[in-house]
Tab-separated table of C-alpha atoms and ligand atoms in Angstrom:
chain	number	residue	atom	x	y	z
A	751	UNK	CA	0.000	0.000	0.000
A	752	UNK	CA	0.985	3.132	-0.908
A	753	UNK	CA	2.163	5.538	1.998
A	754	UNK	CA	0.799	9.555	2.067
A	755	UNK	CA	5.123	10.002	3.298
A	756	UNK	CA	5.505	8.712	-0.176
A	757	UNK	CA	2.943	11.279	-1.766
A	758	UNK	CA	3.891	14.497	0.343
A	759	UNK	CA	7.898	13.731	-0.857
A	760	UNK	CA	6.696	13.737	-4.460
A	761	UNK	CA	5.633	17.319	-3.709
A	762	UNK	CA	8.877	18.647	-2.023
A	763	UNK	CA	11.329	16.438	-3.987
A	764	UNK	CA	11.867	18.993	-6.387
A	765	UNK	CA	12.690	21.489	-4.063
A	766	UNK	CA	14.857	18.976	-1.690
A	767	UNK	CA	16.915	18.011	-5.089
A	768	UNK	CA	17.745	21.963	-5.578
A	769	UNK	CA	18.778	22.583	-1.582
A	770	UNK	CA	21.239	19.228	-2.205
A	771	UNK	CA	23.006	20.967	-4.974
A	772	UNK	CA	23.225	24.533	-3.419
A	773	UNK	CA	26.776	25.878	-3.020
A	774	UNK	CA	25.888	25.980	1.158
A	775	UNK	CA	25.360	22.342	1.384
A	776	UNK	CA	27.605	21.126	-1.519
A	777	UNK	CA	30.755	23.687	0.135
A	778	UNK	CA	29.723	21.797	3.603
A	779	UNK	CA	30.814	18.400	1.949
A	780	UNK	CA	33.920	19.716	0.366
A	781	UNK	CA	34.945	21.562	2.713
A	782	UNK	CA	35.091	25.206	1.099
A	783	UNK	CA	31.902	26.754	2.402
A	784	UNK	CA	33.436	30.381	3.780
A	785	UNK	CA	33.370	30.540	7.221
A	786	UNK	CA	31.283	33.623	7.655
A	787	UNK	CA	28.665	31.814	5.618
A	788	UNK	CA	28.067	29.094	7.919
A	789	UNK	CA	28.705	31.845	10.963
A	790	UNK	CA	25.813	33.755	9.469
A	791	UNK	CA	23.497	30.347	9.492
A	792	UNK	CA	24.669	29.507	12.703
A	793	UNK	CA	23.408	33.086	13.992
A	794	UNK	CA	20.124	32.589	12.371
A	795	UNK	CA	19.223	29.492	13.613
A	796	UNK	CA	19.984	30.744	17.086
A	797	UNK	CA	16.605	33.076	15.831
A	798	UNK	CA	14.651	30.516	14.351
A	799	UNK	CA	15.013	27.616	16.945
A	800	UNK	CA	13.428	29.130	19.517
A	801	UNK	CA	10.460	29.796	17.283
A	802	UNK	CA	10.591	26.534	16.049
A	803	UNK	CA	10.479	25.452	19.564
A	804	UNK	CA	7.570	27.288	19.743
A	805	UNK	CA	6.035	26.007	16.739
A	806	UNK	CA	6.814	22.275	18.250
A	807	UNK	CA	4.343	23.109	21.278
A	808	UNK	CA	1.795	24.646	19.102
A	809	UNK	CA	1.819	21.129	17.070
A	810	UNK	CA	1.536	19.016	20.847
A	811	UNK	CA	-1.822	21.624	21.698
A	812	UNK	CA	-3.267	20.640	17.820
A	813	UNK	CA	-2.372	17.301	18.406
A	814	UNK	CA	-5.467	14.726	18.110
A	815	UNK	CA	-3.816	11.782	20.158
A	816	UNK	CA	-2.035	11.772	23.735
A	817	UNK	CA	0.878	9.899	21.478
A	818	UNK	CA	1.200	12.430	19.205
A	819	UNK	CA	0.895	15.459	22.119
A	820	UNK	CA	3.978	13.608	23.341
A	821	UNK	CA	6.072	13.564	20.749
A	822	UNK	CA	5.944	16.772	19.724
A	823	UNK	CA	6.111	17.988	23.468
A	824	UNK	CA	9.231	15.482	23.791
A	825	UNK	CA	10.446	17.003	20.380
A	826	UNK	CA	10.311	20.646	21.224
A	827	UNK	CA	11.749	19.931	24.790
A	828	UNK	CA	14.507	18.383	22.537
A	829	UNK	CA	14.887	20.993	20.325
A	830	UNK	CA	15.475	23.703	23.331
A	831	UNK	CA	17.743	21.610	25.434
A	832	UNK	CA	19.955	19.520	22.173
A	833	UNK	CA	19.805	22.227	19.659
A	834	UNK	CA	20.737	25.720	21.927
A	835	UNK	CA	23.587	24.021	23.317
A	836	UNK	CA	24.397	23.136	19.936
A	837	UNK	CA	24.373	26.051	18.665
A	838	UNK	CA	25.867	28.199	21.950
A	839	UNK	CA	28.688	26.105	21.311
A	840	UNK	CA	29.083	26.736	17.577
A	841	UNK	CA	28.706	30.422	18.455
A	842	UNK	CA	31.613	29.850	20.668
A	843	UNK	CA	33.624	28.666	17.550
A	844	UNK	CA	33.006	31.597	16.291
A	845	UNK	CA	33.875	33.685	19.071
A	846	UNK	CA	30.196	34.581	19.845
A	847	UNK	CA	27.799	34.737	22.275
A	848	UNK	CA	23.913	34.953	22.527
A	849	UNK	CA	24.243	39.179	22.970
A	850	UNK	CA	26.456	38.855	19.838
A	851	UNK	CA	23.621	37.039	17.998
A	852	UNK	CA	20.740	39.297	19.531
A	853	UNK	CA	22.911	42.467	17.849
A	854	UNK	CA	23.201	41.040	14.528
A	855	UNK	CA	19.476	40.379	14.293
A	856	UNK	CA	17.132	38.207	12.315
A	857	UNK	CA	17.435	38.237	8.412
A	858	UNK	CA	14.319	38.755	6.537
A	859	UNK	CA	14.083	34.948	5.898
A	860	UNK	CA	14.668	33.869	9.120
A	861	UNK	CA	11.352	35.970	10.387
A	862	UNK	CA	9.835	35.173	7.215
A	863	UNK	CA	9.701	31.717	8.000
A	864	UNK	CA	9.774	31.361	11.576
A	865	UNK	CA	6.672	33.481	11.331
A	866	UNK	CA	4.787	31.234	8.445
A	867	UNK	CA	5.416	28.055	10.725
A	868	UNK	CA	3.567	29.738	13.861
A	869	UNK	CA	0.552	31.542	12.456
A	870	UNK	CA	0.229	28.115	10.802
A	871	UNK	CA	0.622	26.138	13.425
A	872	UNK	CA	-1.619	28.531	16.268
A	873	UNK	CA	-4.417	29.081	13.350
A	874	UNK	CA	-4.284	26.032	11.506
A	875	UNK	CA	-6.003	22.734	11.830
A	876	UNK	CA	-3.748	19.623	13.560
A	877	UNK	CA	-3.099	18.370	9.431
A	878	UNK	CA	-2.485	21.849	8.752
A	879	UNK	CA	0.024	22.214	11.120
A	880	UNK	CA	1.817	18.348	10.797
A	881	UNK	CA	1.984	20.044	7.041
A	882	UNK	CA	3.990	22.983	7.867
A	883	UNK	CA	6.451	21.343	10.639
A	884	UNK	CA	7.100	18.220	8.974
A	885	UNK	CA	9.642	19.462	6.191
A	886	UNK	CA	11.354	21.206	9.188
A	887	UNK	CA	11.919	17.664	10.230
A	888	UNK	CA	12.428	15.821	7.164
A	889	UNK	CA	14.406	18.010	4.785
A	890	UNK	CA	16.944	18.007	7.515
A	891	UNK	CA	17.147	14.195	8.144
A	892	UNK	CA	17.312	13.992	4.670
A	893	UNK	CA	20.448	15.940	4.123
A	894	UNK	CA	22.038	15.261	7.211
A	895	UNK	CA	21.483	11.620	5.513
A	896	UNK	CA	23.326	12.638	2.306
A	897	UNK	CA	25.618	14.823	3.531
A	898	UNK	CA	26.973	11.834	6.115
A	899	UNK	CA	28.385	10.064	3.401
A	900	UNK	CA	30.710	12.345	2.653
A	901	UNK	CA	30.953	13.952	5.917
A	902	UNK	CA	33.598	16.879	5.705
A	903	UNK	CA	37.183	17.762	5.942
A	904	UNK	CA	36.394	20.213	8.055
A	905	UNK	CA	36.093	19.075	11.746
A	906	UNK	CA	33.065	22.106	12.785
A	907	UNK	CA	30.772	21.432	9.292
A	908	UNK	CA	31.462	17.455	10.139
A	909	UNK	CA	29.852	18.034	13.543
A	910	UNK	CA	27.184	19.929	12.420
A	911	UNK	CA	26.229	16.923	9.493
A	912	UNK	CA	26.418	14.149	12.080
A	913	UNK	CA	23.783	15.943	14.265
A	914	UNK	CA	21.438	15.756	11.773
A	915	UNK	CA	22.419	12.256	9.955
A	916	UNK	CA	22.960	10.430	13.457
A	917	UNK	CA	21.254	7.994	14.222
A	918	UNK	CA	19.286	9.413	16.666
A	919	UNK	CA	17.797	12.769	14.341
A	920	UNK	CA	16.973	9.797	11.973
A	921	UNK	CA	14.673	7.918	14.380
A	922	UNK	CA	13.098	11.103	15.723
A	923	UNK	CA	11.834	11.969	12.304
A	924	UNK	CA	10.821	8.386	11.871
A	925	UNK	CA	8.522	8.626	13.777
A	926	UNK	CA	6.892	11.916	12.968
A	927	UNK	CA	6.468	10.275	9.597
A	928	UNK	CA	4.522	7.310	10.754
A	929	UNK	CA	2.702	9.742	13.153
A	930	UNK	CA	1.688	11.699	9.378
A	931	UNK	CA	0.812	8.593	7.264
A	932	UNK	CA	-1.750	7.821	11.008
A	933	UNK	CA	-3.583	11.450	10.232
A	934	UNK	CA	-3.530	11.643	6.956
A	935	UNK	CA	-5.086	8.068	6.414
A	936	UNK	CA	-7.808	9.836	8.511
A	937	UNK	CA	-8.334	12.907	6.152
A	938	UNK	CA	-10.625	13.410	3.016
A	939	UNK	CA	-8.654	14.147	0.012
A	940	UNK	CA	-8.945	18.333	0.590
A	941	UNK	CA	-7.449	18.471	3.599
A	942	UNK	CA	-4.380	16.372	2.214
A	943	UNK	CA	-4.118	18.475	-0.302
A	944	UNK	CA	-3.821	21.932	1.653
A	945	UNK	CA	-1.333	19.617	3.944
A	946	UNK	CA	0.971	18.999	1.313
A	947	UNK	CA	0.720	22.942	0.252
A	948	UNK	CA	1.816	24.067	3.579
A	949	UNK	CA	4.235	21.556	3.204
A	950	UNK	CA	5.572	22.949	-0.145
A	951	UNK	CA	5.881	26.379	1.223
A	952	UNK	CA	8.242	25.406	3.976
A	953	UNK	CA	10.485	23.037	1.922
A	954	UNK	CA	10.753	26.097	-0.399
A	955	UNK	CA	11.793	28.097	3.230
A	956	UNK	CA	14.146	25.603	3.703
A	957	UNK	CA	15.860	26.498	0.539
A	958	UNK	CA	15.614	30.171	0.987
A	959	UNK	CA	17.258	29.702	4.547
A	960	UNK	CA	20.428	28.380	3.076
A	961	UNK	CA	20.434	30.262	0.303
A	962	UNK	CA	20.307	33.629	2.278
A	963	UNK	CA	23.027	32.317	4.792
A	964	UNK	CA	24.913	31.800	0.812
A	965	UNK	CA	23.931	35.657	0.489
A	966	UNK	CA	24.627	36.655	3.814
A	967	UNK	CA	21.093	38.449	3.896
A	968	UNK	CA	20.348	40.869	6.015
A	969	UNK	CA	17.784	43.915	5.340
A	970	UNK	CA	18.475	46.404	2.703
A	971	UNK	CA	16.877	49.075	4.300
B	2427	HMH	C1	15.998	26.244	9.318
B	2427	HMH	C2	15.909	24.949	10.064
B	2427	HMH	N1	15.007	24.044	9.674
B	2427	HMH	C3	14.907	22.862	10.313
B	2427	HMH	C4	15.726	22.563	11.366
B	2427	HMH	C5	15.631	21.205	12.035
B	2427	HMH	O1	15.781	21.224	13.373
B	2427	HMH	C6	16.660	23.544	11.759
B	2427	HMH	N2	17.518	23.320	12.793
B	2427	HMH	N3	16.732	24.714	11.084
């Protein structure tokens, strides 16, 4: 039997076969990616995680089953505690520190999508909002997948790719994914379909969040 997993990747494929090939990811792997690149997505993500977080807990309240108001409770809890250190100690390669990252400020496409993912996920229906978080989830498995293969020459980018393509990330999203083909096996085709838009729109953020670390975006005005 076919799986909806299966269906909702057909949508975002496209756009997860352009983010593989993007100088970001493909400089990770070889080891060229400048340094203030990857500085300038490390200080983003120290803006979008917390949203993210956020977004996480939002998904638990939606939530239709006490399993699935775990997990995502479990996940954001994860996402705080895992990622922030994570990410406090990347600063620290850098020579950061939170007040460092509070100065520089959100880029346009890191409150662009941080605040898609919540008005979705506080307005939306539960589908709506497993839609919206679930590239979030996958995209980065995915590529943290890929990317392990090669790993990277450089010792800070290899850290980075086994967080997302160790074993443990993996399982996480595993389970998300059986958690989506449960709902959506639930759903008349209409409300599948506006899942797998929402789902479209924030592969196509993921994108647009490497490629502005590429561009070192920040506002123009
Ligand atoms: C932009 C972005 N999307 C997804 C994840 C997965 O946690 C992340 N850390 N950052």
């Amino acid at each position: 039997m076919s799986r909806f997993r299966d269906e909702l990747w057909r949508v975002v494929d496209g756009v997860y076969g352009r983010i593989l090939v993007h100088p970001f990811l493909t400089g990770l792997t070889d080891g060229t990616l400048p340094r203030e690149v990857f500085r300038h997505f490390v200080v983003q993500e120290t803006h979008f995680l917390p949203d993210y977080a956020r977004a996480l807990a939002a998904c638990g309240v939606r939530a239709t089953s006490p399993a699935a108001v775990q997990r995502f409770a479990a996940d954001c809890a994860r996402t705080v505690e895992v990622e922030h250190s994570l990410h406090v100690e990347l600063l620290a390669a850098f020579g950061l520190d939170q007040d460092d990252a509070r100065r520089i400020g959100a880029a346009p496409t890191t409150v662009g999508y941080a605040s898609y993912l919540l008005r979705v996920c506080h307005l939306g229906t539960f589908p709506e909002a497993l839609g919206a978080i679930v590239p979030c989830y996958w995209i980065y498995a995915r590529v943290g997948e890929a990317l392990l293969e090669q790993s990277s020459p450089d010792p800070l980018y290899a850290w980075w790719i086994e967080t997302y393509g160790g074993e443990h990330y993996q399982e996480t999203v595993a389970g998300v994914l059986d958690l989506l083909d449960e709902v959506a096996a639930t759903l008349p085709e209409a409300d599948r379909a506006r899942l797998c838009e929402h789902a479209l729109t924030t592969a196509r953020y993921e994108w647009l969040f490497w490629d502005a670390a590429w561009r070192r975006e920040s506002w123009p005005i």
